[in-house]
Amino acid sequence: MSEAAEPWVSEPEYRQGAIDLLGILAYGALAAFDRQAEDARRAPTLADKVYMASLAALQIDHFNTMRARLAELDADVMAAMKPFHAPFNEFHAHTRPKDWLEGLVLAYVGNGFAADFYREVAAFVDTETRALVHQVLADEGHADFVVERVRAAIAADPRVSGRLALWGRRLVGEALSQAQRVAANRDALTHLLTGTVDRPGMDLAAMSRMFSRLIENHTRRMAKLGLQA
């Protein structure tokens, strides 16, 4: 990254916005670690347990990646994560899965929606930070695993479909509310999206299109699972 190419990187508002985004992802990685460890305990087979435990371990690598980038920005990871404890904990309190299948749908649908939102925000940060964001949000084959397990469960018992479809709709509602709360409560994140005089951002029409993209991606994920959005 060079300041000649991206002269706005020294702006205080930009810097805090980038720190907020990295702090969200760092705390999100810890939350995902907890959830995936729970999913591993609920897994119906040993192979599923090993797979989910491996995914949980990967979240610690993601956390360390965010911590290292924050250190490069002279920011402490604990301080960067602190503003996001409440919204993340509230989201997870409202979306606690009751069983293995609900946990899988949460990981794919709920976390997928959040990841799409953070990728949208990352379009307005510097090249190095953006690359790290995309790296930690990469699917890494988890979608195929979830789709296979959920579709097999529906094939075995079609009644599962209705319950999981309702669960998926609830998840996207909660994820959308969380994304809106986080953006509204952190001015620096809002400024990343809306831009400044010297740096491009989204106007209201572009913001509306962004949320439309998020919903379209959610609908595609639900369809892949064999569920109605």
mmCIF file of C-alpha atoms in Angstrom:
data_model
loop_
_atom_site.group_PDB
_atom_site.id
_atom_site.type_symbol
_atom_site.label_atom_id
_atom_site.label_comp_id
_atom_site.label_asym_id
_atom_site.label_seq_id
_atom_site.Cartn_x
_atom_site.Cartn_y
_atom_site.Cartn_z
ATOM 1 C CA MET A 1 0.000 0.000 0.000
ATOM 2 C CA SER A 2 1.339 3.452 -0.872
ATOM 3 C CA GLU A 3 0.017 6.796 0.221
ATOM 4 C CA ALA A 4 0.564 8.046 -3.329
ATOM 5 C CA ALA A 5 -1.940 5.503 -4.605
ATOM 6 C CA GLU A 6 -4.364 5.901 -1.705
ATOM 7 C CA PRO A 7 -3.727 9.337 -0.170
ATOM 8 C CA TRP A 8 -6.774 9.156 2.123
ATOM 9 C CA VAL A 9 -5.288 6.386 4.282
ATOM 10 C CA SER A 10 -3.975 8.993 6.719
ATOM 11 C CA GLU A 11 -7.430 10.525 7.302
ATOM 12 C CA PRO A 12 -8.465 10.034 10.959
ATOM 13 C CA GLU A 13 -12.009 9.037 9.930
ATOM 14 C CA TYR A 14 -10.707 6.529 7.411
ATOM 15 C CA ARG A 15 -8.217 5.042 9.865
ATOM 16 C CA GLN A 16 -10.870 4.575 12.556
ATOM 17 C CA GLY A 17 -13.237 3.046 10.027
ATOM 18 C CA ALA A 18 -10.604 0.516 8.986
ATOM 19 C CA ILE A 19 -9.875 -0.245 12.643
ATOM 20 C CA ASP A 20 -13.595 -0.746 13.300
ATOM 21 C CA LEU A 21 -13.904 -3.156 10.376
ATOM 22 C CA LEU A 22 -10.900 -5.161 11.548
ATOM 23 C CA GLY A 23 -12.223 -5.122 15.112
ATOM 24 C CA ILE A 24 -15.587 -6.488 13.929
ATOM 25 C CA LEU A 25 -13.889 -9.298 12.061
ATOM 26 C CA ALA A 26 -11.572 -10.131 14.956
ATOM 27 C CA TYR A 27 -14.482 -10.412 17.392
ATOM 28 C CA GLY A 28 -16.510 -12.215 14.736
ATOM 29 C CA ALA A 29 -13.752 -14.807 14.422
ATOM 30 C CA LEU A 30 -13.856 -15.444 18.173
ATOM 31 C CA ALA A 31 -17.655 -15.732 18.066
ATOM 32 C CA ALA A 32 -17.422 -18.120 15.118
ATOM 33 C CA PHE A 33 -14.879 -20.203 17.018
ATOM 34 C CA ASP A 34 -17.353 -20.623 19.891
ATOM 35 C CA ARG A 35 -20.242 -21.488 17.573
ATOM 36 C CA GLN A 36 -18.278 -23.958 15.481
ATOM 37 C CA ALA A 37 -16.910 -25.651 18.588
ATOM 38 C CA GLU A 38 -20.533 -26.086 19.733
ATOM 39 C CA ASP A 39 -21.439 -27.445 16.303
ATOM 40 C CA ALA A 40 -18.584 -29.941 16.592
ATOM 41 C CA ARG A 41 -20.030 -31.200 19.888
ATOM 42 C CA ARG A 42 -23.469 -31.627 18.261
ATOM 43 C CA ALA A 43 -22.110 -33.300 15.110
ATOM 44 C CA PRO A 44 -23.832 -36.634 14.367
ATOM 45 C CA THR A 45 -20.716 -38.406 13.041
ATOM 46 C CA LEU A 46 -17.034 -38.420 13.889
ATOM 47 C CA ALA A 47 -16.172 -37.107 10.418
ATOM 48 C CA ASP A 48 -18.528 -34.164 10.907
ATOM 49 C CA LYS A 49 -17.041 -33.506 14.341
ATOM 50 C CA VAL A 50 -13.496 -33.419 12.937
ATOM 51 C CA TYR A 51 -14.544 -31.098 10.113
ATOM 52 C CA MET A 52 -16.268 -28.610 12.413
ATOM 53 C CA ALA A 53 -13.417 -28.683 14.920
ATOM 54 C CA SER A 54 -10.999 -27.897 12.087
ATOM 55 C CA LEU A 55 -13.141 -24.934 11.036
ATOM 56 C CA ALA A 56 -13.195 -23.673 14.616
ATOM 57 C CA ALA A 57 -9.402 -23.854 14.801
ATOM 58 C CA LEU A 58 -9.173 -21.869 11.566
ATOM 59 C CA GLN A 59 -11.049 -18.995 13.219
ATOM 60 C CA ILE A 60 -8.131 -18.490 15.599
ATOM 61 C CA ASP A 61 -5.862 -18.039 12.565
ATOM 62 C CA HIS A 62 -8.311 -15.413 11.269
ATOM 63 C CA PHE A 63 -8.267 -13.651 14.628
ATOM 64 C CA ASN A 64 -4.478 -13.538 14.599
ATOM 65 C CA THR A 65 -4.503 -12.142 11.053
ATOM 66 C CA MET A 66 -6.751 -9.283 12.131
ATOM 67 C CA ARG A 67 -4.697 -8.666 15.273
ATOM 68 C CA ALA A 68 -1.497 -8.390 13.211
ATOM 69 C CA ARG A 69 -3.061 -5.915 10.767
ATOM 70 C CA LEU A 70 -4.420 -3.833 13.644
ATOM 71 C CA ALA A 71 -0.949 -3.724 15.169
ATOM 72 C CA GLU A 72 0.362 -2.354 11.862
ATOM 73 C CA LEU A 73 -2.208 0.433 12.256
ATOM 74 C CA ASP A 74 -0.979 1.041 15.841
ATOM 75 C CA ALA A 75 -4.266 -0.286 17.232
ATOM 76 C CA ASP A 76 -4.829 -2.822 20.003
ATOM 77 C CA VAL A 77 -7.093 -5.722 19.085
ATOM 78 C CA MET A 78 -8.842 -5.752 22.469
ATOM 79 C CA ALA A 79 -9.740 -2.070 22.204
ATOM 80 C CA ALA A 80 -10.794 -2.497 18.554
ATOM 81 C CA MET A 81 -13.161 -5.355 19.435
ATOM 82 C CA LYS A 82 -14.747 -3.734 22.491
ATOM 83 C CA PRO A 83 -17.455 -1.657 20.696
ATOM 84 C CA PHE A 84 -18.789 -4.811 19.045
ATOM 85 C CA HIS A 85 -19.200 -7.049 22.076
ATOM 86 C CA ALA A 86 -22.807 -6.012 22.673
ATOM 87 C CA PRO A 87 -24.178 -6.263 19.084
ATOM 88 C CA PHE A 88 -22.460 -9.601 18.451
ATOM 89 C CA ASN A 89 -23.525 -11.057 21.775
ATOM 90 C CA GLU A 90 -27.079 -9.837 21.215
ATOM 91 C CA PHE A 91 -27.177 -11.405 17.753
ATOM 92 C CA HIS A 92 -25.929 -14.733 19.062
ATOM 93 C CA ALA A 93 -28.325 -14.649 22.020
ATOM 94 C CA HIS A 94 -31.234 -14.248 19.576
ATOM 95 C CA THR A 95 -29.996 -16.896 17.144
ATOM 96 C CA ARG A 96 -28.900 -19.792 19.303
ATOM 97 C CA PRO A 97 -29.503 -22.993 17.303
ATOM 98 C CA LYS A 98 -31.456 -25.816 18.885
ATOM 99 C CA ASP A 99 -29.766 -28.615 16.981
ATOM 100 C CA TRP A 100 -27.110 -29.608 14.462
ATOM 101 C CA LEU A 101 -29.088 -28.603 11.371
ATOM 102 C CA GLU A 102 -29.980 -25.158 12.715
ATOM 103 C CA GLY A 103 -26.303 -24.641 13.521
ATOM 104 C CA LEU A 104 -25.358 -25.456 9.936
ATOM 105 C CA VAL A 105 -27.957 -23.068 8.514
ATOM 106 C CA LEU A 106 -26.761 -20.344 10.874
ATOM 107 C CA ALA A 107 -23.158 -20.783 9.741
ATOM 108 C CA TYR A 108 -24.125 -20.647 6.065
ATOM 109 C CA VAL A 109 -27.069 -18.227 5.953
ATOM 110 C CA GLY A 110 -26.610 -15.934 8.954
ATOM 111 C CA ASN A 111 -22.839 -15.671 8.852
ATOM 112 C CA GLY A 112 -22.933 -15.548 5.054
ATOM 113 C CA PHE A 113 -25.147 -12.478 5.124
ATOM 114 C CA ALA A 114 -22.814 -10.757 7.594
ATOM 115 C CA ALA A 115 -19.776 -11.658 5.498
ATOM 116 C CA ASP A 116 -21.389 -10.137 2.398
ATOM 117 C CA PHE A 117 -21.980 -6.900 4.318
ATOM 118 C CA TYR A 118 -18.379 -6.693 5.503
ATOM 119 C CA ARG A 119 -17.127 -7.319 1.952
ATOM 120 C CA GLU A 120 -19.227 -4.362 0.827
ATOM 121 C CA VAL A 121 -17.626 -2.185 3.511
ATOM 122 C CA ALA A 122 -14.163 -3.469 2.564
ATOM 123 C CA ALA A 123 -14.556 -1.985 -0.916
ATOM 124 C CA PHE A 124 -13.782 1.384 0.694
ATOM 125 C CA VAL A 125 -10.634 0.517 2.644
ATOM 126 C CA ASP A 126 -7.021 0.325 1.475
ATOM 127 C CA THR A 127 -5.817 -2.494 -0.734
ATOM 128 C CA GLU A 128 -3.945 -4.406 1.967
ATOM 129 C CA THR A 129 -6.783 -4.331 4.481
ATOM 130 C CA ARG A 130 -9.307 -5.258 1.773
ATOM 131 C CA ALA A 131 -7.241 -8.306 0.787
ATOM 132 C CA LEU A 132 -7.108 -9.474 4.406
ATOM 133 C CA VAL A 133 -10.863 -9.022 4.808
ATOM 134 C CA HIS A 134 -11.547 -11.151 1.733
ATOM 135 C CA GLN A 135 -9.028 -13.714 2.957
ATOM 136 C CA VAL A 136 -10.692 -14.254 6.328
ATOM 137 C CA LEU A 137 -14.188 -14.221 4.803
ATOM 138 C CA ALA A 138 -13.359 -16.791 2.126
ATOM 139 C CA ASP A 139 -15.796 -19.713 2.005
ATOM 140 C CA GLU A 140 -13.077 -22.412 2.061
ATOM 141 C CA GLY A 141 -15.526 -25.118 1.013
ATOM 142 C CA HIS A 142 -17.832 -24.784 3.999
ATOM 143 C CA ALA A 143 -20.841 -24.007 1.798
ATOM 144 C CA ASP A 144 -20.598 -27.362 0.004
ATOM 145 C CA PHE A 145 -20.422 -29.170 3.341
ATOM 146 C CA VAL A 146 -23.529 -27.410 4.686
ATOM 147 C CA VAL A 147 -25.547 -27.796 1.468
ATOM 148 C CA GLU A 148 -24.812 -31.522 1.316
ATOM 149 C CA ARG A 149 -25.794 -32.130 4.949
ATOM 150 C CA VAL A 150 -28.967 -30.014 4.868
ATOM 151 C CA ARG A 151 -30.218 -31.430 1.564
ATOM 152 C CA ALA A 152 -29.600 -34.973 2.816
ATOM 153 C CA ALA A 153 -31.595 -34.221 5.973
ATOM 154 C CA ILE A 154 -34.495 -32.845 3.905
ATOM 155 C CA ALA A 155 -34.426 -35.882 1.645
ATOM 156 C CA ALA A 156 -34.595 -38.129 4.704
ATOM 157 C CA ASP A 157 -37.416 -36.131 6.307
ATOM 158 C CA PRO A 158 -39.123 -33.482 4.127
ATOM 159 C CA ARG A 159 -40.768 -31.948 7.206
ATOM 160 C CA VAL A 160 -37.343 -30.535 8.106
ATOM 161 C CA SER A 161 -37.596 -28.119 5.175
ATOM 162 C CA GLY A 162 -40.345 -25.932 6.618
ATOM 163 C CA ARG A 163 -38.668 -25.577 9.994
ATOM 164 C CA LEU A 164 -35.300 -24.691 8.511
ATOM 165 C CA ALA A 165 -36.861 -22.234 6.040
ATOM 166 C CA LEU A 166 -38.446 -20.333 8.936
ATOM 167 C CA TRP A 167 -35.120 -20.421 10.760
ATOM 168 C CA GLY A 168 -33.297 -19.043 7.710
ATOM 169 C CA ARG A 169 -35.758 -16.159 7.417
ATOM 170 C CA ARG A 170 -35.316 -15.335 11.064
ATOM 171 C CA LEU A 171 -31.543 -15.383 10.708
ATOM 172 C CA VAL A 172 -31.482 -12.930 7.820
ATOM 173 C CA GLY A 173 -33.775 -10.568 9.704
ATOM 174 C CA GLU A 174 -31.507 -10.651 12.734
ATOM 175 C CA ALA A 175 -28.360 -10.299 10.579
ATOM 176 C CA LEU A 176 -29.820 -7.331 8.707
ATOM 177 C CA SER A 177 -30.747 -5.624 11.970
ATOM 178 C CA GLN A 178 -27.276 -6.247 13.357
ATOM 179 C CA ALA A 179 -25.555 -4.830 10.266
ATOM 180 C CA GLN A 180 -27.739 -1.725 10.355
ATOM 181 C CA ARG A 181 -27.136 -1.214 14.081
ATOM 182 C CA VAL A 182 -23.381 -1.572 13.746
ATOM 183 C CA ALA A 183 -23.217 0.860 10.826
ATOM 184 C CA ALA A 184 -25.503 3.382 12.522
ATOM 185 C CA ASN A 185 -23.698 3.282 15.876
ATOM 186 C CA ARG A 186 -20.184 3.685 14.497
ATOM 187 C CA ASP A 187 -19.730 6.969 12.654
ATOM 188 C CA ALA A 188 -16.370 5.884 11.259
ATOM 189 C CA LEU A 189 -17.943 2.861 9.553
ATOM 190 C CA THR A 190 -20.705 5.051 8.159
ATOM 191 C CA HIS A 191 -18.086 7.431 6.767
ATOM 192 C CA LEU A 192 -16.325 4.509 5.082
ATOM 193 C CA LEU A 193 -19.526 3.729 3.205
ATOM 194 C CA THR A 194 -20.638 7.299 2.486
ATOM 195 C CA GLY A 195 -17.191 8.716 1.726
ATOM 196 C CA THR A 196 -15.818 12.220 2.168
ATOM 197 C CA VAL A 197 -15.028 15.164 -0.070
ATOM 198 C CA ASP A 198 -11.715 13.552 -1.048
ATOM 199 C CA ARG A 199 -12.801 9.927 -1.049
ATOM 200 C CA PRO A 200 -15.619 8.190 -2.926
ATOM 201 C CA GLY A 201 -18.494 6.441 -1.166
ATOM 202 C CA MET A 202 -22.125 5.406 -1.572
ATOM 203 C CA ASP A 203 -25.082 7.707 -1.992
ATOM 204 C CA LEU A 204 -28.548 6.637 -0.827
ATOM 205 C CA ALA A 205 -29.333 4.916 -4.122
ATOM 206 C CA ALA A 206 -26.079 2.943 -3.963
ATOM 207 C CA MET A 207 -26.784 2.016 -0.349
ATOM 208 C CA SER A 208 -30.200 0.706 -1.364
ATOM 209 C CA ARG A 209 -28.620 -1.360 -4.148
ATOM 210 C CA MET A 210 -26.129 -2.774 -1.643
ATOM 211 C CA PHE A 211 -28.893 -4.048 0.641
ATOM 212 C CA SER A 212 -30.685 -5.457 -2.405
ATOM 213 C CA ARG A 213 -27.530 -7.412 -3.256
ATOM 214 C CA LEU A 214 -27.382 -8.741 0.286
ATOM 215 C CA ILE A 215 -30.966 -10.008 0.069
ATOM 216 C CA GLU A 216 -30.378 -11.526 -3.385
ATOM 217 C CA ASN A 217 -27.337 -13.414 -2.089
ATOM 218 C CA HIS A 218 -29.391 -14.652 0.860
ATOM 219 C CA THR A 219 -32.112 -15.906 -1.493
ATOM 220 C CA ARG A 220 -29.512 -17.804 -3.540
ATOM 221 C CA ARG A 221 -28.082 -19.430 -0.418
ATOM 222 C CA MET A 222 -31.511 -20.546 0.725
ATOM 223 C CA ALA A 223 -32.226 -21.996 -2.724
ATOM 224 C CA LYS A 224 -28.983 -23.979 -2.644
ATOM 225 C CA LEU A 225 -30.080 -25.481 0.652
ATOM 226 C CA GLY A 226 -33.422 -26.419 -0.883
ATOM 227 C CA LEU A 227 -35.255 -23.881 1.288
ATOM 228 C CA GLN A 228 -37.690 -21.126 0.380
ATOM 229 C CA ALA A 229 -36.439 -17.663 1.342
#
